[in-house]
Amino acid sequence: MNDSDIILKVEGLSKAFGNKPVLQDATFTQRRGTLKVLVGPSGGGKSTLLQCINYLIPPDQGRVWLDGRQINPKSRRELSAYRQEVGMIFQDFNLFDHLNALENVRIALLKVKGMAKAAATERAMAELARVGLAGKADLYPAQLSGGQKQRVSIARALAMDPKVLLLDEPTSALDPELIGEVLTVIKDLAQAGITMIMATHQISFSASLADEFLFMEKGRIVEHGSPAELLGKDCCSRTQAFCAKLSELAGDAGQ
Amino acid sequence: MDDTWSFVTEQVIPGLNLGFWATVQLAVPSALLGLFTGIVVGVLRVYGPRPAQRLANGYVSFFRGTPLVVQLFCWYFGLPQICLFIESLGPVMGVLNALHLAWVPRLLVLSPMGAAILGFSLCSGAYHSEYVRGGLMSIRTGQIKAAQALGMSPMQTVLHVVLPQAVRRALPGCGNEIVYLIKYSSLASVVTVNELTGMARGIAKSTWRNTEVFFTVGVYYLLLVTLATFILGWVEDRLSLPGFERRRE
């Protein structure tokens, strides 16, 4: 593996709330253009790991490198520059409620990147078109469905040209019939070579796209490997057991 | 009845019209300054650094915890005494004279109008800040995280994400405070401003016809408040967005 191929490196990230450790010694590297999938039970530390990576939750310990440069979270300027390069998709979308779809995508281009209005508008419209929402640019979050909101939030993140996209259970808050449209967009992104780390319970979907699975439990990464390794029929991994239980509950045994 | 009518139109209304302008000149700047103060103080109380939060909380408890009349007395009668006290301090005045700043203590002597506007703005700001604080706290932390994740600074997050929403949520409460301000502007008469109530009291005292005078002044306040309600409703409509609608029954 060539070193310049590594876009993101995370070493020893740990976080405790009070006395309770929620993330312990998370370490991994990620190559350009790959998709890593975080699976595991709720409360296992998936969301904390993602939010520690871009310091939305400041980790107690650990270091992060993006494109070979170590991040210094103490410098506000550096942290802002780093966050611009790491997109984040949240479970409950977190669109800005007072801005319409176009303005949601455009605001960081204007205020953070300092782009001119015409150029920012053009870029924002292009990103909305990419997620299939060019016709909804004027609508406010209150007028969009959950799936549409999540696609706007993906457009908002993509407009910043991120080097890595973090997705925190992007379909968990959606009605079942709306999950498909968001998964289609994520699949397009994976095929376009966007580097992503995604926490999800959509096992069969992500198994077909992921380069690597990380299984997290009690704040630790307990297993990692390719989907084929971890989910193979004869494999007796924790990941396998967990995923089998998920699909049993979902009632699609033949995944 | 005819006598009442001519008394009202010939003696009460001309006097009250003068007072009406004084009330408008008091209430409009006080409402705007109070709202501005309230927004700044509200933001400091929620997002400010610890010392600024303490200071802002102290300001609110002081101005909500003392009667407005007492505050007005302090600004109008108290400050000039502090001015006299400073001017009696030889060494201090020596320094100020040398710096050609001997006029500075005189700034503490306020006109009746100035004292009233200062008092109303500061008092109103304390109440506004409470509505603004409620509005700020109603914004889900998820949106703040999303703004940070896009690289926005805390200042940008407050200005572009939190405040535009918080102000919309706080508007009905702030409108309430402005309506209330119009009525407590009547207290300016205690520091000799001849606004509506002051004029009314003067006319009533000299004519001994309390009923006509005070009923009429009540109508003036009702008109002012109706006008303010209309303007506030228009502002709410202008700021209304899907998800932030002004709900009508």
Coordinates of C-alpha atoms in Angstrom, one line a residue, chain A residues 9-236:
Chain A
K9 CA -5.3 8.1 9.4
V10 CA -6.8 7.8 12.8
E11 CA -4.7 6.7 15.8
G12 CA -5.8 5.9 19.3
L13 CA -9.0 8.0 19.4
S14 CA -10.5 7.7 22.9
K15 CA -13.4 9.4 24.5
A16 CA -15.1 9.0 27.9
F17 CA -18.2 10.7 29.2
G18 CA -17.6 11.0 32.9
N19 CA -16.2 7.6 33.9
K20 CA -17.9 5.8 31.1
P21 CA -15.6 5.1 28.1
V22 CA -17.6 5.4 24.9
L23 CA -14.7 5.1 22.5
Q24 CA -11.4 3.3 23.2
D25 CA -8.3 3.4 21.1
A26 CA -9.9 3.6 17.7
T27 CA -7.1 3.2 15.1
F28 CA -7.4 2.7 11.3
T29 CA -6.2 4.0 8.0
Q30 CA -8.3 4.7 4.9
R31 CA -7.2 4.7 1.3
R32 CA -8.5 7.2 -1.3
G33 CA -11.8 6.3 -2.9
T34 CA -12.7 3.5 -0.5
L35 CA -15.8 3.0 1.6
K36 CA -15.5 1.8 5.2
V37 CA -18.6 0.7 6.9
L38 CA -19.1 0.8 10.7
V39 CA -21.5 -1.8 12.0
G40 CA -22.4 -2.9 15.5
P41 CA -25.0 -2.5 18.2
S42 CA -26.4 0.9 19.2
G43 CA -24.2 2.5 21.8
G44 CA -21.2 0.7 20.4
G45 CA -19.4 4.0 19.6
K46 CA -20.0 4.3 15.9
S47 CA -21.5 7.8 16.1
T48 CA -18.9 8.9 18.7
L49 CA -16.1 7.7 16.5
L50 CA -17.4 9.6 13.5
Q51 CA -17.9 12.8 15.5
C52 CA -14.5 12.5 17.1
I53 CA -12.9 12.3 13.6
N54 CA -13.9 15.8 12.8
Y55 CA -13.8 17.0 16.4
L56 CA -17.5 17.7 16.8
I57 CA -16.9 15.7 19.9
P58 CA -13.4 16.5 21.1
P59 CA -11.6 13.2 21.7
D60 CA -9.7 12.9 25.0
Q61 CA -6.8 11.2 23.3
G62 CA -5.7 10.3 19.8
R63 CA -4.5 11.9 16.6
V64 CA -5.9 12.3 13.1
W65 CA -4.1 12.9 9.8
L66 CA -5.8 14.0 6.6
D67 CA -3.8 13.6 3.5
G68 CA -0.6 13.2 5.4
R69 CA -1.1 16.3 7.6
Q70 CA -1.7 15.9 11.3
I71 CA -4.7 18.0 12.6
N72 CA -4.1 20.5 15.4
P73 CA -7.6 20.9 16.8
K74 CA -6.4 23.7 19.1
S75 CA -6.1 26.1 16.2
R76 CA -9.5 27.4 15.1
R77 CA -8.3 28.2 11.7
E78 CA -6.8 24.8 11.1
L79 CA -9.8 23.1 12.5
S80 CA -12.2 25.1 10.2
A81 CA -10.0 24.3 7.2
Y82 CA -10.0 20.6 8.1
R83 CA -13.7 20.4 8.6
Q84 CA -14.3 22.0 5.2
E85 CA -12.5 19.0 3.8
V86 CA -14.4 16.4 5.8
G87 CA -18.1 16.3 5.0
M88 CA -20.6 15.1 7.5
I89 CA -24.1 13.6 7.0
F90 CA -26.2 13.2 10.1
Q91 CA -28.9 10.7 11.0
D92 CA -31.5 13.5 11.4
F93 CA -30.3 15.6 8.5
N94 CA -29.7 18.8 10.4
L95 CA -30.7 21.1 7.6
F96 CA -30.9 24.8 8.5
D97 CA -34.6 25.3 8.9
H98 CA -34.8 28.9 7.9
L99 CA -33.1 28.4 4.5
N100 CA -34.5 26.7 1.4
A101 CA -32.7 23.8 -0.3
L102 CA -30.6 26.0 -2.5
E103 CA -29.6 28.3 0.4
N104 CA -28.7 25.3 2.6
V105 CA -26.3 24.1 0.0
R106 CA -25.0 27.6 -0.8
I107 CA -24.5 29.1 2.7
A108 CA -21.1 27.6 3.5
L109 CA -19.8 28.3 0.0
L110 CA -20.6 32.0 0.6
K111 CA -19.7 32.4 4.3
V112 CA -17.0 29.9 4.8
K113 CA -15.3 29.6 1.3
G114 CA -16.1 33.2 0.5
M115 CA -17.3 32.4 -3.0
A116 CA -19.1 35.0 -5.1
K117 CA -22.9 34.6 -5.1
A118 CA -23.3 33.7 -8.8
A119 CA -20.6 31.0 -8.7
A120 CA -21.9 29.6 -5.4
T121 CA -25.5 29.5 -6.7
E122 CA -24.3 27.7 -9.8
R123 CA -22.3 25.2 -7.8
A124 CA -25.2 24.6 -5.3
M125 CA -27.6 24.0 -8.2
A126 CA -25.2 21.5 -9.8
E127 CA -25.0 19.6 -6.5
L128 CA -28.8 19.6 -6.1
A129 CA -29.1 18.2 -9.6
R130 CA -26.6 15.5 -8.7
V131 CA -28.9 14.2 -5.9
G132 CA -31.9 14.6 -8.2
L133 CA -33.4 17.7 -6.5
A134 CA -32.9 20.4 -9.0
G135 CA -36.6 21.0 -9.1
K136 CA -36.9 21.5 -5.3
A137 CA -34.3 24.3 -4.9
D138 CA -37.0 26.7 -3.6
L139 CA -38.5 24.5 -1.0
Y140 CA -37.8 24.8 2.7
P141 CA -37.0 21.8 5.0
A142 CA -40.5 21.9 6.4
Q143 CA -41.8 21.2 2.8
L144 CA -39.4 18.3 2.0
S145 CA -39.8 14.6 2.8
G146 CA -37.2 12.9 5.0
G147 CA -35.4 11.3 2.0
Q148 CA -35.3 14.7 0.2
K149 CA -33.9 16.4 3.3
Q150 CA -31.1 13.8 3.5
R151 CA -30.3 14.3 -0.2
V152 CA -30.1 18.1 0.3
S153 CA -27.7 17.5 3.2
I154 CA -25.6 15.2 1.0
A155 CA -25.5 18.0 -1.6
R156 CA -24.6 20.5 1.1
A157 CA -21.6 18.4 2.1
L158 CA -20.5 17.6 -1.5
A159 CA -20.5 21.3 -2.5
M160 CA -17.5 21.8 -0.2
D161 CA -15.5 19.3 -2.3
P162 CA -14.7 17.1 0.8
K163 CA -11.8 14.6 0.7
V164 CA -13.7 12.3 3.0
L165 CA -17.4 12.0 3.7
L166 CA -18.6 10.8 7.1
L167 CA -22.1 9.4 7.2
D168 CA -23.8 8.7 10.5
E169 CA -26.6 6.3 10.0
P170 CA -27.9 8.3 7.0
T171 CA -31.1 6.2 6.6
S172 CA -32.0 5.4 10.2
A173 CA -34.5 8.2 10.6
L174 CA -36.3 7.5 7.3
D175 CA -39.5 5.8 6.6
P176 CA -38.8 2.5 4.8
E177 CA -40.2 3.6 1.5
L178 CA -37.8 6.6 1.5
I179 CA -34.6 4.7 2.3
G180 CA -34.1 3.6 -1.4
E181 CA -33.6 7.1 -2.8
V182 CA -30.9 7.9 -0.3
L183 CA -29.1 4.6 -0.8
T184 CA -29.2 5.2 -4.6
V185 CA -27.3 8.5 -4.1
I186 CA -24.8 6.9 -1.7
K187 CA -24.2 4.1 -4.2
D188 CA -23.5 6.7 -7.0
L189 CA -21.0 8.4 -4.7
A190 CA -19.2 5.2 -3.9
Q191 CA -19.0 4.4 -7.6
A192 CA -17.8 7.9 -8.3
G193 CA -14.9 7.2 -6.0
I194 CA -15.8 9.4 -3.1
T195 CA -14.0 8.3 0.1
M196 CA -16.6 7.5 2.7
I197 CA -17.0 6.2 6.2
M198 CA -20.5 5.2 7.0
A199 CA -22.2 3.9 10.1
T200 CA -25.3 1.9 9.1
H201 CA -27.5 -1.0 9.8
Q202 CA -28.1 -1.5 6.1
I203 CA -25.9 -4.6 5.9
S204 CA -26.7 -6.2 2.6
F205 CA -26.6 -2.8 0.8
S206 CA -23.3 -1.9 2.3
A207 CA -21.8 -5.4 1.9
S208 CA -22.1 -5.0 -1.8
L209 CA -20.2 -1.6 -1.8
A210 CA -17.9 -1.6 1.2
D211 CA -14.2 -2.2 0.9
E212 CA -13.9 -2.9 4.6
F213 CA -16.2 -3.5 7.6
L214 CA -15.4 -2.3 11.1
F215 CA -17.4 -4.0 13.8
M216 CA -17.7 -1.8 16.9
E217 CA -18.9 -2.9 20.3
K218 CA -18.6 -1.2 23.7
G219 CA -16.5 1.6 22.2
R220 CA -13.9 -0.7 20.6
I221 CA -13.3 -1.8 17.0
V222 CA -13.4 -5.5 17.7
E223 CA -13.2 -6.8 14.2
H224 CA -12.3 -5.5 10.8
G225 CA -12.0 -7.0 7.3
S226 CA -13.6 -7.1 3.9
P227 CA -17.3 -8.0 3.8
A228 CA -16.4 -11.3 2.2
E229 CA -14.1 -12.2 5.1
L230 CA -16.4 -11.2 7.9
L231 CA -19.8 -12.2 6.5
G232 CA -18.7 -15.5 4.7
K233 CA -21.0 -18.5 5.3
D234 CA -18.4 -20.4 7.3
C235 CA -17.1 -17.5 9.2
C236 CA -17.8 -17.3 12.9

